[in-house]
mmCIF file of C-alpha atoms in Angstrom:
data_model
loop_
_atom_site.group_PDB
_atom_site.id
_atom_site.type_symbol
_atom_site.label_atom_id
_atom_site.label_comp_id
_atom_site.label_asym_id
_atom_site.label_seq_id
_atom_site.Cartn_x
_atom_site.Cartn_y
_atom_site.Cartn_z
ATOM 1 C CA MET A 1 0.000 0.000 0.000
ATOM 2 C CA ILE A 2 2.873 2.339 0.709
ATOM 3 C CA ASP A 3 6.510 2.428 -0.355
ATOM 4 C CA ARG A 4 8.314 -0.194 1.748
ATOM 5 C CA ARG A 5 11.725 1.130 0.770
ATOM 6 C CA ALA A 6 10.773 4.511 2.151
ATOM 7 C CA LEU A 7 9.492 2.779 5.266
ATOM 8 C CA LEU A 8 12.848 1.091 5.804
ATOM 9 C CA ALA A 9 14.749 4.265 5.045
ATOM 10 C CA GLY A 10 12.736 6.080 7.671
ATOM 11 C CA GLY A 11 13.357 3.386 10.259
ATOM 12 C CA MET A 12 10.888 0.876 11.572
ATOM 13 C CA ALA A 13 10.709 2.321 15.070
ATOM 14 C CA ALA A 14 7.663 4.468 15.841
ATOM 15 C CA ALA A 15 9.714 7.050 17.699
ATOM 16 C CA ALA A 16 9.273 10.809 17.845
ATOM 17 C CA LEU A 17 9.785 12.361 14.447
ATOM 18 C CA PRO A 18 12.785 14.634 13.745
ATOM 19 C CA THR A 19 12.202 18.282 14.488
ATOM 20 C CA ALA A 20 14.885 19.831 12.322
ATOM 21 C CA GLY A 21 17.939 19.158 10.227
ATOM 22 C CA THR A 22 18.686 17.233 7.066
ATOM 23 C CA SER A 23 20.054 14.031 8.572
ATOM 24 C CA ALA A 24 19.580 10.717 6.822
ATOM 25 C CA ALA A 25 16.933 9.772 9.377
ATOM 26 C CA ALA A 26 14.981 12.988 8.798
ATOM 27 C CA THR A 27 15.275 12.639 5.044
ATOM 28 C CA GLY A 28 14.128 9.035 5.177
ATOM 29 C CA GLU A 29 11.222 9.861 7.450
ATOM 30 C CA GLU A 30 9.964 12.539 5.077
ATOM 31 C CA ALA A 31 10.383 10.141 2.149
ATOM 32 C CA PHE A 32 8.180 7.692 3.996
ATOM 33 C CA TRP A 33 5.470 10.276 4.601
ATOM 34 C CA ARG A 34 5.615 11.436 0.987
ATOM 35 C CA SER A 35 4.896 7.835 -0.004
ATOM 36 C CA VAL A 36 1.923 7.825 2.386
ATOM 37 C CA ALA A 37 0.654 11.154 1.023
ATOM 38 C CA ALA A 38 0.880 9.804 -2.525
ATOM 39 C CA THR A 39 -1.873 7.291 -1.721
ATOM 40 C CA TYR A 40 -4.416 10.100 -1.181
ATOM 41 C CA ASP A 41 -6.346 12.217 -3.663
ATOM 42 C CA ARG A 42 -6.439 15.783 -2.394
ATOM 43 C CA PRO A 43 -8.444 18.871 -3.389
ATOM 44 C CA ALA A 44 -6.767 20.995 -6.037
ATOM 45 C CA ASP A 45 -5.612 24.579 -5.452
ATOM 46 C CA VAL A 46 -6.159 24.575 -1.705
ATOM 47 C CA ILE A 47 -4.154 23.600 1.362
ATOM 48 C CA GLN A 48 -6.558 21.328 3.228
ATOM 49 C CA LEU A 49 -6.079 21.876 6.959
ATOM 50 C CA GLU A 50 -9.672 20.998 7.873
ATOM 51 C CA ASN A 51 -9.595 17.224 8.082
ATOM 52 C CA GLY A 52 -11.693 16.909 11.218
ATOM 53 C CA ASN A 53 -15.113 16.643 9.585
ATOM 54 C CA TRP A 54 -14.279 13.288 8.074
ATOM 55 C CA GLY A 55 -11.042 11.770 6.856
ATOM 56 C CA ALA A 56 -10.193 11.028 3.257
ATOM 57 C CA MET A 57 -9.881 7.380 2.347
ATOM 58 C CA PRO A 58 -6.435 6.478 0.976
ATOM 59 C CA ARG A 59 -6.659 5.082 -2.545
ATOM 60 C CA PRO A 60 -6.340 1.376 -1.591
ATOM 61 C CA VAL A 61 -9.254 1.753 0.836
ATOM 62 C CA LEU A 62 -11.296 3.729 -1.687
ATOM 63 C CA HIS A 63 -10.785 0.997 -4.277
ATOM 64 C CA ALA A 64 -11.797 -1.689 -1.780
ATOM 65 C CA TYR A 65 -14.925 0.297 -0.966
ATOM 66 C CA GLN A 66 -15.830 0.748 -4.629
ATOM 67 C CA GLU A 67 -15.460 -2.976 -5.244
ATOM 68 C CA THR A 68 -17.618 -3.782 -2.211
ATOM 69 C CA VAL A 69 -20.288 -1.273 -3.258
ATOM 70 C CA ALA A 70 -20.360 -2.984 -6.652
ATOM 71 C CA ARG A 71 -20.828 -6.385 -5.052
ATOM 72 C CA VAL A 72 -23.554 -5.237 -2.663
ATOM 73 C CA ASN A 73 -25.316 -3.480 -5.536
ATOM 74 C CA ARG A 74 -25.002 -6.486 -7.841
ATOM 75 C CA ASP A 75 -25.803 -9.339 -5.466
ATOM 76 C CA THR A 76 -28.224 -7.524 -3.125
ATOM 77 C CA SER A 77 -30.178 -9.984 -0.979
ATOM 78 C CA PHE A 78 -28.489 -13.006 -2.539
ATOM 79 C CA TYR A 79 -25.340 -11.868 -0.710
ATOM 80 C CA ALA A 80 -27.129 -10.287 2.264
ATOM 81 C CA ARG A 81 -28.894 -13.532 3.185
ATOM 82 C CA ARG A 82 -26.064 -15.904 2.286
ATOM 83 C CA GLY A 83 -22.813 -14.683 3.801
ATOM 84 C CA MET A 84 -22.802 -10.926 4.317
ATOM 85 C CA THR A 85 -23.599 -11.227 8.021
ATOM 86 C CA SER A 86 -20.558 -13.423 8.648
ATOM 87 C CA ASP A 87 -18.397 -10.932 6.720
ATOM 88 C CA ILE A 88 -19.657 -8.058 8.878
ATOM 89 C CA VAL A 89 -19.033 -10.135 12.017
ATOM 90 C CA ALA A 90 -15.455 -10.663 10.802
ATOM 91 C CA SER A 91 -15.112 -6.927 10.189
ATOM 92 C CA ARG A 92 -16.324 -6.224 13.717
ATOM 93 C CA ALA A 93 -13.857 -8.765 15.100
ATOM 94 C CA ASP A 94 -11.024 -6.943 13.313
ATOM 95 C CA VAL A 95 -12.119 -3.692 14.966
ATOM 96 C CA ALA A 96 -12.206 -5.429 18.342
ATOM 97 C CA VAL A 97 -8.621 -6.630 17.895
ATOM 98 C CA GLU A 98 -7.516 -3.070 17.139
ATOM 99 C CA LEU A 99 -9.415 -1.711 20.123
ATOM 100 C CA GLY A 100 -8.152 -4.449 22.438
ATOM 101 C CA VAL A 101 -11.558 -5.686 23.618
ATOM 102 C CA PRO A 102 -13.718 -8.782 22.999
ATOM 103 C CA PRO A 103 -15.866 -8.643 19.832
ATOM 104 C CA GLU A 104 -19.054 -9.037 21.870
ATOM 105 C CA GLU A 105 -18.337 -5.629 23.444
ATOM 106 C CA ILE A 106 -18.423 -3.862 20.058
ATOM 107 C CA ALA A 107 -21.277 -3.095 17.657
ATOM 108 C CA PHE A 108 -21.269 -1.047 14.465
ATOM 109 C CA THR A 109 -23.194 2.223 14.289
ATOM 110 C CA ARG A 110 -23.361 4.845 11.565
ATOM 111 C CA ASN A 111 -21.200 7.284 13.516
ATOM 112 C CA ALA A 112 -20.035 8.177 17.006
ATOM 113 C CA THR A 113 -23.043 10.457 17.481
ATOM 114 C CA GLU A 114 -25.436 7.534 17.074
ATOM 115 C CA ALA A 115 -23.380 5.453 19.497
ATOM 116 C CA LEU A 116 -23.202 8.183 22.132
ATOM 117 C CA LYS A 117 -26.877 9.025 21.764
ATOM 118 C CA ALA A 118 -27.712 5.379 22.517
ATOM 119 C CA LEU A 119 -25.445 5.451 25.584
ATOM 120 C CA ILE A 120 -26.631 8.767 27.017
ATOM 121 C CA LEU A 121 -30.356 8.329 26.407
ATOM 122 C CA GLY A 122 -30.258 4.622 27.222
ATOM 123 C CA TYR A 123 -28.429 4.997 30.543
ATOM 124 C CA ASN A 124 -30.918 3.663 33.097
ATOM 125 C CA ARG A 125 -29.385 4.367 36.512
ATOM 126 C CA LEU A 126 -30.710 7.902 36.868
ATOM 127 C CA GLU A 127 -33.349 8.766 39.437
ATOM 128 C CA ARG A 128 -35.253 12.002 39.863
ATOM 129 C CA GLY A 129 -33.034 14.501 41.671
ATOM 130 C CA ASP A 130 -29.764 12.983 40.466
ATOM 131 C CA ALA A 131 -27.252 15.079 38.512
ATOM 132 C CA VAL A 132 -25.291 14.635 35.278
ATOM 133 C CA LEU A 133 -22.244 16.575 34.106
ATOM 134 C CA TYR A 134 -20.672 17.684 30.834
ATOM 135 C CA ALA A 135 -18.172 20.343 29.714
ATOM 136 C CA ASP A 136 -17.996 23.271 27.317
ATOM 137 C CA LEU A 137 -15.675 21.434 24.901
ATOM 138 C CA ASP A 138 -18.008 18.472 24.391
ATOM 139 C CA TYR A 139 -19.637 17.941 20.998
ATOM 140 C CA ASP A 140 -22.836 19.941 20.387
ATOM 141 C CA SER A 141 -25.114 16.935 19.787
ATOM 142 C CA MET A 142 -23.851 15.240 22.926
ATOM 143 C CA GLN A 143 -24.373 18.405 24.975
ATOM 144 C CA ALA A 144 -27.951 18.461 23.673
ATOM 145 C CA CYS A 145 -28.450 14.823 24.656
ATOM 146 C CA MET A 146 -27.166 15.525 28.159
ATOM 147 C CA GLU A 147 -29.436 18.576 28.473
ATOM 148 C CA SER A 148 -32.416 16.464 27.398
ATOM 149 C CA LEU A 149 -31.937 14.254 30.457
ATOM 150 C CA GLY A 150 -33.288 17.114 32.568
ATOM 151 C CA PRO A 151 -36.887 16.987 31.336
ATOM 152 C CA ARG A 152 -36.666 13.289 30.360
ATOM 153 C CA ARG A 153 -35.393 11.933 33.678
ATOM 154 C CA GLY A 154 -35.990 14.749 36.128
ATOM 155 C CA VAL A 155 -32.275 15.225 36.799
ATOM 156 C CA ARG A 156 -30.161 18.338 37.193
ATOM 157 C CA VAL A 157 -27.805 18.983 34.283
ATOM 158 C CA LEU A 158 -24.472 20.581 35.205
ATOM 159 C CA LYS A 159 -21.978 22.154 32.800
ATOM 160 C CA ILE A 160 -18.409 23.146 33.564
ATOM 161 C CA ALA A 161 -15.892 25.218 31.608
ATOM 162 C CA LEU A 162 -12.539 23.481 31.241
ATOM 163 C CA PRO A 163 -9.513 25.604 32.162
ATOM 164 C CA GLU A 164 -7.866 27.615 29.393
ATOM 165 C CA PRO A 165 -4.946 27.422 29.190
ATOM 166 C CA ALA A 166 -5.192 23.838 30.420
ATOM 167 C CA THR A 167 -2.769 21.750 32.438
ATOM 168 C CA ARG A 168 -3.103 18.122 33.441
ATOM 169 C CA GLU A 169 -3.422 19.112 37.086
ATOM 170 C CA GLY A 170 -5.922 21.839 36.245
ATOM 171 C CA LEU A 171 -8.150 19.431 34.336
ATOM 172 C CA LEU A 172 -8.088 16.854 37.126
ATOM 173 C CA ASP A 173 -8.830 19.561 39.675
ATOM 174 C CA ALA A 174 -11.780 20.841 37.631
ATOM 175 C CA TYR A 175 -13.431 17.428 37.575
ATOM 176 C CA GLU A 176 -12.567 16.654 41.188
ATOM 177 C CA ARG A 177 -14.208 19.914 42.289
ATOM 178 C CA ALA A 178 -17.316 19.147 40.261
ATOM 179 C CA ILE A 179 -17.528 15.605 41.655
ATOM 180 C CA ARG A 180 -17.047 16.677 45.269
ATOM 181 C CA ALA A 181 -19.532 19.539 44.945
ATOM 182 C CA GLU A 182 -22.411 17.305 43.839
ATOM 183 C CA PRO A 183 -23.155 14.274 46.026
ATOM 184 C CA ARG A 184 -25.906 13.066 43.669
ATOM 185 C CA LEU A 185 -23.787 13.156 40.528
ATOM 186 C CA ARG A 186 -24.361 9.878 38.668
ATOM 187 C CA LEU A 187 -23.119 10.341 35.093
ATOM 188 C CA ILE A 188 -20.297 12.272 33.398
ATOM 189 C CA LEU A 189 -19.690 12.782 29.689
ATOM 190 C CA LEU A 190 -15.996 13.005 28.785
ATOM 191 C CA THR A 191 -14.629 13.930 25.369
ATOM 192 C CA HIS A 192 -11.270 12.237 24.974
ATOM 193 C CA LEU A 193 -10.053 14.661 22.280
ATOM 194 C CA SER A 194 -12.097 17.796 21.706
ATOM 195 C CA HIS A 195 -13.223 18.655 18.183
ATOM 196 C CA ARG A 196 -13.214 22.317 19.234
ATOM 197 C CA THR A 197 -9.632 22.820 20.391
ATOM 198 C CA GLY A 198 -7.887 19.438 20.235
ATOM 199 C CA LEU A 199 -7.529 19.260 24.027
ATOM 200 C CA VAL A 200 -7.009 15.695 25.275
ATOM 201 C CA LEU A 201 -8.464 14.822 28.665
ATOM 202 C CA PRO A 202 -6.769 12.445 31.139
ATOM 203 C CA VAL A 203 -9.780 10.171 30.787
ATOM 204 C CA ARG A 204 -8.444 7.192 32.714
ATOM 205 C CA GLU A 205 -7.689 9.269 35.806
ATOM 206 C CA ILE A 206 -11.004 11.158 35.716
ATOM 207 C CA ALA A 207 -12.938 7.915 35.223
ATOM 208 C CA ALA A 208 -11.140 6.306 38.166
ATOM 209 C CA MET A 209 -11.967 9.336 40.311
ATOM 210 C CA ALA A 210 -15.626 9.032 39.298
ATOM 211 C CA ARG A 211 -15.761 5.267 39.817
ATOM 212 C CA GLU A 212 -14.637 5.649 43.437
ATOM 213 C CA ARG A 213 -17.855 7.568 44.056
ATOM 214 C CA GLY A 214 -20.145 5.286 42.057
ATOM 215 C CA ILE A 215 -20.329 7.656 39.077
ATOM 216 C CA ASP A 216 -20.454 6.271 35.539
ATOM 217 C CA VAL A 217 -18.580 7.832 32.624
ATOM 218 C CA ILE A 218 -19.460 7.895 28.922
ATOM 219 C CA VAL A 219 -16.505 8.647 26.653
ATOM 220 C CA ASP A 220 -16.667 10.397 23.288
ATOM 221 C CA ALA A 221 -13.669 8.997 21.369
ATOM 222 C CA ALA A 222 -14.836 10.177 17.946
ATOM 223 C CA HIS A 223 -11.639 12.140 17.303
ATOM 224 C CA SER A 224 -9.142 10.320 19.473
ATOM 225 C CA TRP A 225 -9.291 6.826 17.982
ATOM 226 C CA GLN A 226 -6.552 6.469 15.368
ATOM 227 C CA GLN A 227 -5.385 10.046 15.984
ATOM 228 C CA LEU A 228 -3.843 9.081 19.321
ATOM 229 C CA ASP A 229 -1.962 5.906 20.245
ATOM 230 C CA PHE A 230 -4.218 3.944 22.617
ATOM 231 C CA THR A 231 -6.539 0.975 22.981
ATOM 232 C CA LEU A 232 -9.738 0.896 25.014
ATOM 233 C CA PRO A 233 -8.160 -0.857 28.040
ATOM 234 C CA ASP A 234 -5.908 2.203 28.315
ATOM 235 C CA LEU A 235 -9.005 4.314 29.022
ATOM 236 C CA ASP A 236 -10.531 1.743 31.428
ATOM 237 C CA CYS A 237 -14.094 2.944 30.772
ATOM 238 C CA ASP A 238 -17.374 1.054 30.415
ATOM 239 C CA PHE A 239 -19.049 3.107 27.680
ATOM 240 C CA VAL A 240 -17.362 4.570 24.577
ATOM 241 C CA GLY A 241 -18.534 5.926 21.215
ATOM 242 C CA LEU A 242 -16.088 5.919 18.287
ATOM 243 C CA ASN A 243 -15.851 6.938 14.643
ATOM 244 C CA GLY A 244 -14.355 4.991 11.748
ATOM 245 C CA HIS A 245 -14.706 7.669 9.084
ATOM 246 C CA LYS A 246 -12.477 10.229 10.763
ATOM 247 C CA TRP A 247 -8.929 9.132 11.602
ATOM 248 C CA LEU A 248 -9.239 5.496 10.562
ATOM 249 C CA GLY A 249 -10.058 6.624 7.031
ATOM 250 C CA ALA A 250 -12.940 4.192 6.554
ATOM 251 C CA PRO A 251 -15.906 5.178 4.366
ATOM 252 C CA LEU A 252 -18.501 7.617 5.617
ATOM 253 C CA GLY A 253 -21.156 6.022 7.771
ATOM 254 C CA VAL A 254 -19.048 3.836 10.066
ATOM 255 C CA GLY A 255 -19.029 4.213 13.831
ATOM 256 C CA MET A 256 -18.779 1.886 16.819
ATOM 257 C CA ILE A 257 -20.314 1.569 20.258
ATOM 258 C CA HIS A 258 -18.396 -0.108 23.091
ATOM 259 C CA ILE A 259 -20.072 -1.400 26.232
ATOM 260 C CA ARG A 260 -18.215 -3.610 28.678
ATOM 261 C CA ARG A 261 -19.987 -6.906 29.185
ATOM 262 C CA ALA A 262 -20.366 -6.303 32.925
ATOM 263 C CA ALA A 263 -21.955 -2.889 32.281
ATOM 264 C CA LEU A 264 -24.380 -3.894 29.513
ATOM 265 C CA ALA A 265 -27.439 -3.913 31.779
ATOM 266 C CA ARG A 266 -26.927 -0.213 32.569
ATOM 267 C CA ILE A 267 -27.902 0.707 29.005
ATOM 268 C CA ASP A 268 -31.483 0.045 27.907
ATOM 269 C CA GLY A 269 -32.078 -1.840 24.687
ATOM 270 C CA ASP A 270 -33.497 -0.146 21.618
ATOM 271 C CA PRO A 271 -37.138 -1.294 21.313
ATOM 272 C CA ALA A 272 -36.699 -1.717 17.552
ATOM 273 C CA GLU A 273 -33.862 -4.234 18.005
ATOM 274 C CA GLU A 274 -35.527 -7.010 19.971
ATOM 275 C CA SER A 275 -34.227 -9.800 17.735
ATOM 276 C CA ALA A 276 -30.634 -9.292 18.922
ATOM 277 C CA GLY A 277 -31.508 -10.377 22.456
ATOM 278 C CA ALA A 278 -31.177 -8.511 25.748
ATOM 279 C CA ASN A 279 -27.674 -9.867 26.394
ATOM 280 C CA SER A 280 -26.240 -8.622 23.092
ATOM 281 C CA ILE A 281 -24.682 -5.200 22.599
ATOM 282 C CA ARG A 282 -26.384 -5.109 19.203
ATOM 283 C CA SER A 283 -29.709 -4.725 21.007
ATOM 284 C CA ARG A 284 -28.618 -1.311 22.320
ATOM 285 C CA VAL A 285 -28.705 0.445 18.944
ATOM 286 C CA HIS A 286 -30.935 0.082 15.892
ATOM 287 C CA THR A 287 -29.690 1.440 12.580
ATOM 288 C CA GLY A 288 -32.047 -0.127 10.073
ATOM 289 C CA THR A 289 -30.768 -0.720 6.551
ATOM 290 C CA LEU A 290 -27.540 1.162 5.940
ATOM 291 C CA ASP A 291 -24.407 1.228 3.783
ATOM 292 C CA TYR A 292 -23.169 -2.293 4.453
ATOM 293 C CA ALA A 293 -20.293 -1.786 2.027
ATOM 294 C CA ALA A 294 -18.871 0.846 4.393
ATOM 295 C CA GLN A 295 -18.759 -1.612 7.298
ATOM 296 C CA LEU A 296 -17.300 -4.315 5.062
ATOM 297 C CA THR A 297 -14.468 -1.959 4.028
ATOM 298 C CA VAL A 298 -13.260 -1.419 7.601
ATOM 299 C CA PRO A 299 -10.675 -4.279 7.433
ATOM 300 C CA ALA A 300 -9.056 -2.588 4.418
ATOM 301 C CA ALA A 301 -8.826 0.680 6.376
ATOM 302 C CA LEU A 302 -7.336 -1.125 9.363
ATOM 303 C CA ALA A 303 -4.804 -2.895 7.136
ATOM 304 C CA PHE A 304 -3.672 0.429 5.678
ATOM 305 C CA GLN A 305 -3.255 2.038 9.088
ATOM 306 C CA ARG A 306 -1.436 -0.996 10.456
ATOM 307 C CA SER A 307 1.047 -0.737 7.592
ATOM 308 C CA ILE A 308 1.998 2.642 9.085
ATOM 309 C CA GLY A 309 1.757 1.765 12.770
ATOM 310 C CA ARG A 310 -0.335 3.297 15.531
ATOM 311 C CA ALA A 311 2.506 5.002 17.390
ATOM 312 C CA ARG A 312 4.175 6.273 14.240
ATOM 313 C CA ARG A 313 0.931 7.743 12.911
ATOM 314 C CA ALA A 314 0.186 9.511 16.206
ATOM 315 C CA ALA A 315 3.736 10.867 16.362
ATOM 316 C CA ARG A 316 3.487 12.270 12.825
ATOM 317 C CA LEU A 317 0.231 14.101 13.497
ATOM 318 C CA ARG A 318 1.623 15.518 16.731
ATOM 319 C CA TRP A 319 4.834 16.567 14.947
ATOM 320 C CA LEU A 320 2.912 18.430 12.251
ATOM 321 C CA ARG A 321 0.974 20.213 14.974
ATOM 322 C CA ASP A 322 4.087 21.044 16.977
ATOM 323 C CA ARG A 323 5.853 22.471 13.930
ATOM 324 C CA TRP A 324 3.308 25.217 13.295
ATOM 325 C CA VAL A 325 2.442 25.804 16.953
ATOM 326 C CA ALA A 326 6.080 26.369 17.984
ATOM 327 C CA LYS A 327 6.445 29.082 15.338
ATOM 328 C CA ALA A 328 2.989 30.568 15.869
ATOM 329 C CA ARG A 329 3.656 31.071 19.584
ATOM 330 C CA GLN A 330 6.372 33.526 18.563
ATOM 331 C CA ILE A 331 3.940 35.664 16.535
ATOM 332 C CA ASP A 332 2.600 38.589 18.547
ATOM 333 C CA GLY A 333 -1.177 38.487 18.604
ATOM 334 C CA VAL A 334 -1.615 34.749 17.997
ATOM 335 C CA GLU A 335 -3.004 32.741 20.915
ATOM 336 C CA ILE A 336 -2.690 28.931 20.921
ATOM 337 C CA LEU A 337 -5.462 27.236 22.861
ATOM 338 C CA THR A 338 -4.020 23.740 23.283
ATOM 339 C CA PRO A 339 -1.072 23.131 25.658
ATOM 340 C CA ASP A 340 2.253 21.737 24.487
ATOM 341 C CA ASN A 341 2.197 18.850 26.965
ATOM 342 C CA PRO A 342 2.161 15.868 24.550
ATOM 343 C CA SER A 343 -0.314 14.005 26.745
ATOM 344 C CA LEU A 344 -2.855 16.807 26.234
ATOM 345 C CA HIS A 345 -2.933 17.099 22.450
ATOM 346 C CA GLY A 346 -2.796 15.147 19.206
ATOM 347 C CA GLY A 347 -2.840 16.641 15.724
ATOM 348 C CA ILE A 348 -5.707 19.103 16.175
ATOM 349 C CA THR A 349 -5.039 22.512 17.715
ATOM 350 C CA SER A 350 -6.978 25.784 17.608
ATOM 351 C CA PHE A 351 -5.841 29.398 17.733
ATOM 352 C CA ARG A 352 -7.280 32.886 18.133
ATOM 353 C CA LEU A 353 -6.087 36.260 17.068
ATOM 354 C CA ARG A 354 -5.843 38.312 20.237
ATOM 355 C CA GLY A 355 -9.176 39.861 21.191
ATOM 356 C CA VAL A 356 -11.175 38.103 18.463
ATOM 357 C CA THR A 357 -13.532 35.845 20.402
ATOM 358 C CA ASP A 358 -16.824 36.270 18.537
ATOM 359 C CA ILE A 359 -18.110 33.830 15.928
ATOM 360 C CA ALA A 360 -18.361 36.421 13.148
ATOM 361 C CA GLY A 361 -14.782 37.555 13.699
ATOM 362 C CA ASN A 362 -13.438 34.012 13.541
ATOM 363 C CA LYS A 363 -15.473 33.214 10.454
ATOM 364 C CA ALA A 364 -13.881 36.256 8.842
ATOM 365 C CA ILE A 365 -10.389 35.032 9.771
ATOM 366 C CA ALA A 366 -11.112 31.639 8.222
ATOM 367 C CA ALA A 367 -12.371 33.395 5.089
ATOM 368 C CA ARG A 368 -9.182 35.473 4.853
ATOM 369 C CA LEU A 369 -7.046 32.356 5.221
ATOM 370 C CA LEU A 370 -8.834 30.821 2.275
ATOM 371 C CA ASP A 371 -9.137 33.911 0.083
ATOM 372 C CA ARG A 372 -5.615 35.264 0.582
ATOM 373 C CA HIS A 373 -3.589 32.127 1.232
ATOM 374 C CA ARG A 374 -5.690 29.242 -0.151
ATOM 375 C CA ILE A 375 -5.636 27.603 3.297
ATOM 376 C CA PHE A 376 -8.839 25.924 4.394
ATOM 377 C CA ALA A 377 -9.538 25.845 8.134
ATOM 378 C CA VAL A 378 -12.762 26.383 10.068
ATOM 379 C CA HIS A 379 -13.981 28.371 13.033
ATOM 380 C CA ARG A 380 -15.236 26.571 16.137
ATOM 381 C CA ASP A 381 -17.471 28.042 18.806
ATOM 382 C CA GLY A 382 -18.350 26.744 22.234
ATOM 383 C CA PRO A 383 -15.229 27.263 24.402
ATOM 384 C CA ALA A 384 -16.106 29.403 27.406
ATOM 385 C CA LYS A 385 -13.476 32.000 26.472
ATOM 386 C CA GLY A 386 -14.748 32.412 22.933
ATOM 387 C CA ALA A 387 -14.645 31.141 19.378
ATOM 388 C CA CYS A 388 -11.458 30.107 17.604
ATOM 389 C CA ILE A 389 -9.993 28.633 14.400
ATOM 390 C CA ARG A 390 -9.312 24.903 14.258
ATOM 391 C CA VAL A 391 -6.297 23.557 12.349
ATOM 392 C CA THR A 392 -6.490 19.855 11.514
ATOM 393 C CA PRO A 393 -3.626 18.264 9.549
ATOM 394 C CA ALA A 394 -3.836 14.794 8.010
ATOM 395 C CA LEU A 395 -1.401 12.068 7.014
ATOM 396 C CA PHE A 396 -1.089 13.665 3.577
ATOM 397 C CA THR A 397 -0.189 17.103 4.989
ATOM 398 C CA GLN A 398 3.211 18.340 3.803
ATOM 399 C CA ILE A 399 5.770 20.444 5.638
ATOM 400 C CA SER A 400 5.222 23.167 3.042
ATOM 401 C CA ASP A 401 1.518 23.229 3.986
ATOM 402 C CA ILE A 402 2.380 23.782 7.638
ATOM 403 C CA ASP A 403 4.929 26.480 6.875
ATOM 404 C CA ALA A 404 2.417 28.247 4.606
ATOM 405 C CA LEU A 405 0.049 28.403 7.573
ATOM 406 C CA VAL A 406 2.693 30.044 9.746
ATOM 407 C CA TYR A 407 3.369 32.650 7.055
ATOM 408 C CA ALA A 408 -0.365 33.338 6.772
ATOM 409 C CA LEU A 409 -0.753 33.699 10.547
ATOM 410 C CA ALA A 410 2.044 36.244 10.665
ATOM 411 C CA GLU A 411 0.357 38.243 7.911
ATOM 412 C CA LEU A 412 -3.056 38.065 9.582
ATOM 413 C CA ALA A 413 -1.673 39.067 12.981
ATOM 414 C CA SER A 414 0.162 42.046 11.525
ATOM 415 C CA LYS A 415 -3.122 43.422 10.155
ATOM 416 C CA ALA A 416 -5.373 42.549 13.082
#
């Protein structure tokens, strides 16, 4: 799928990528990533630094998807009723291996939103007068689901603003304060890697803190899976929603729900999915007829990513982020929202121009980036301290793309 000679030249170890210089190792590493980039089709005449909506499929995965679409379209129910189910089960098992959990703790959904909606609205341990908690950096749809628990279940819905700038200690303190302040807190939503700023939460530690007090945690891992280097046992959480069409590079319409076997009874079944049985995770979400070819293409996406390596991929995305952030921090008027602690960020990071915190102002900055510099990035709102611009590199992002962003930021800051 990718150039093996370049892979060897770059070194097999998934270590931190070189930060400067023209050594043989650095040259080989860039040769490797050029070979990876060559497997993607990219938009013409624009530097694409908004890869957080969904990820592009590399060409080998796209071809596998096209072939599977053709088969599903050609054979329809002849395939669906005579072998497709076992192929989807095998695809799910491949996902489970990558996630490090038993297959029976995984079910396919159409996206992370569908998975998290099933977890939040299906959570059945809430009593009237209890409390639930979420944060300002959580995804909009998930915030709405948490808010709906107020009128649905008669609970109090609490929202906290995460510290900005953030530190590991500050994040842990924020959740500890919220937990200690509310004796009837029963459920917390945690976003592993925020789509707004790229901030990574210390999920395992927060979940352990909650578990000591009998509080359950639902984790939104839509952006963290395949952007960061982890498996689900690393998070040690009972309930997780994930995406396959973001950083895995699977086709659109692939998500996953994870429920630990011992915690399955805490999530109500979907009434439309009775045939799966009460003891099956598949009974917790009902999708109806969907794009089966997308689910069947997941093994091809996993094979491509494994040819790179989980740690090496995460290191590359973090290196691309660090390259522009280190230079942008030296530009007067540019504020970086995500900390440099490598445990608190991946590839995504957001910035503001000093004093520009409104949505309209940040939309205008994104428009200037595109109009003047042909750089595509998007504004994000929601952080307590104001809107911002999100920068999201991908595996096909080149050093020249990153350096063009830095040049553009300097120009924008000088005219702010």
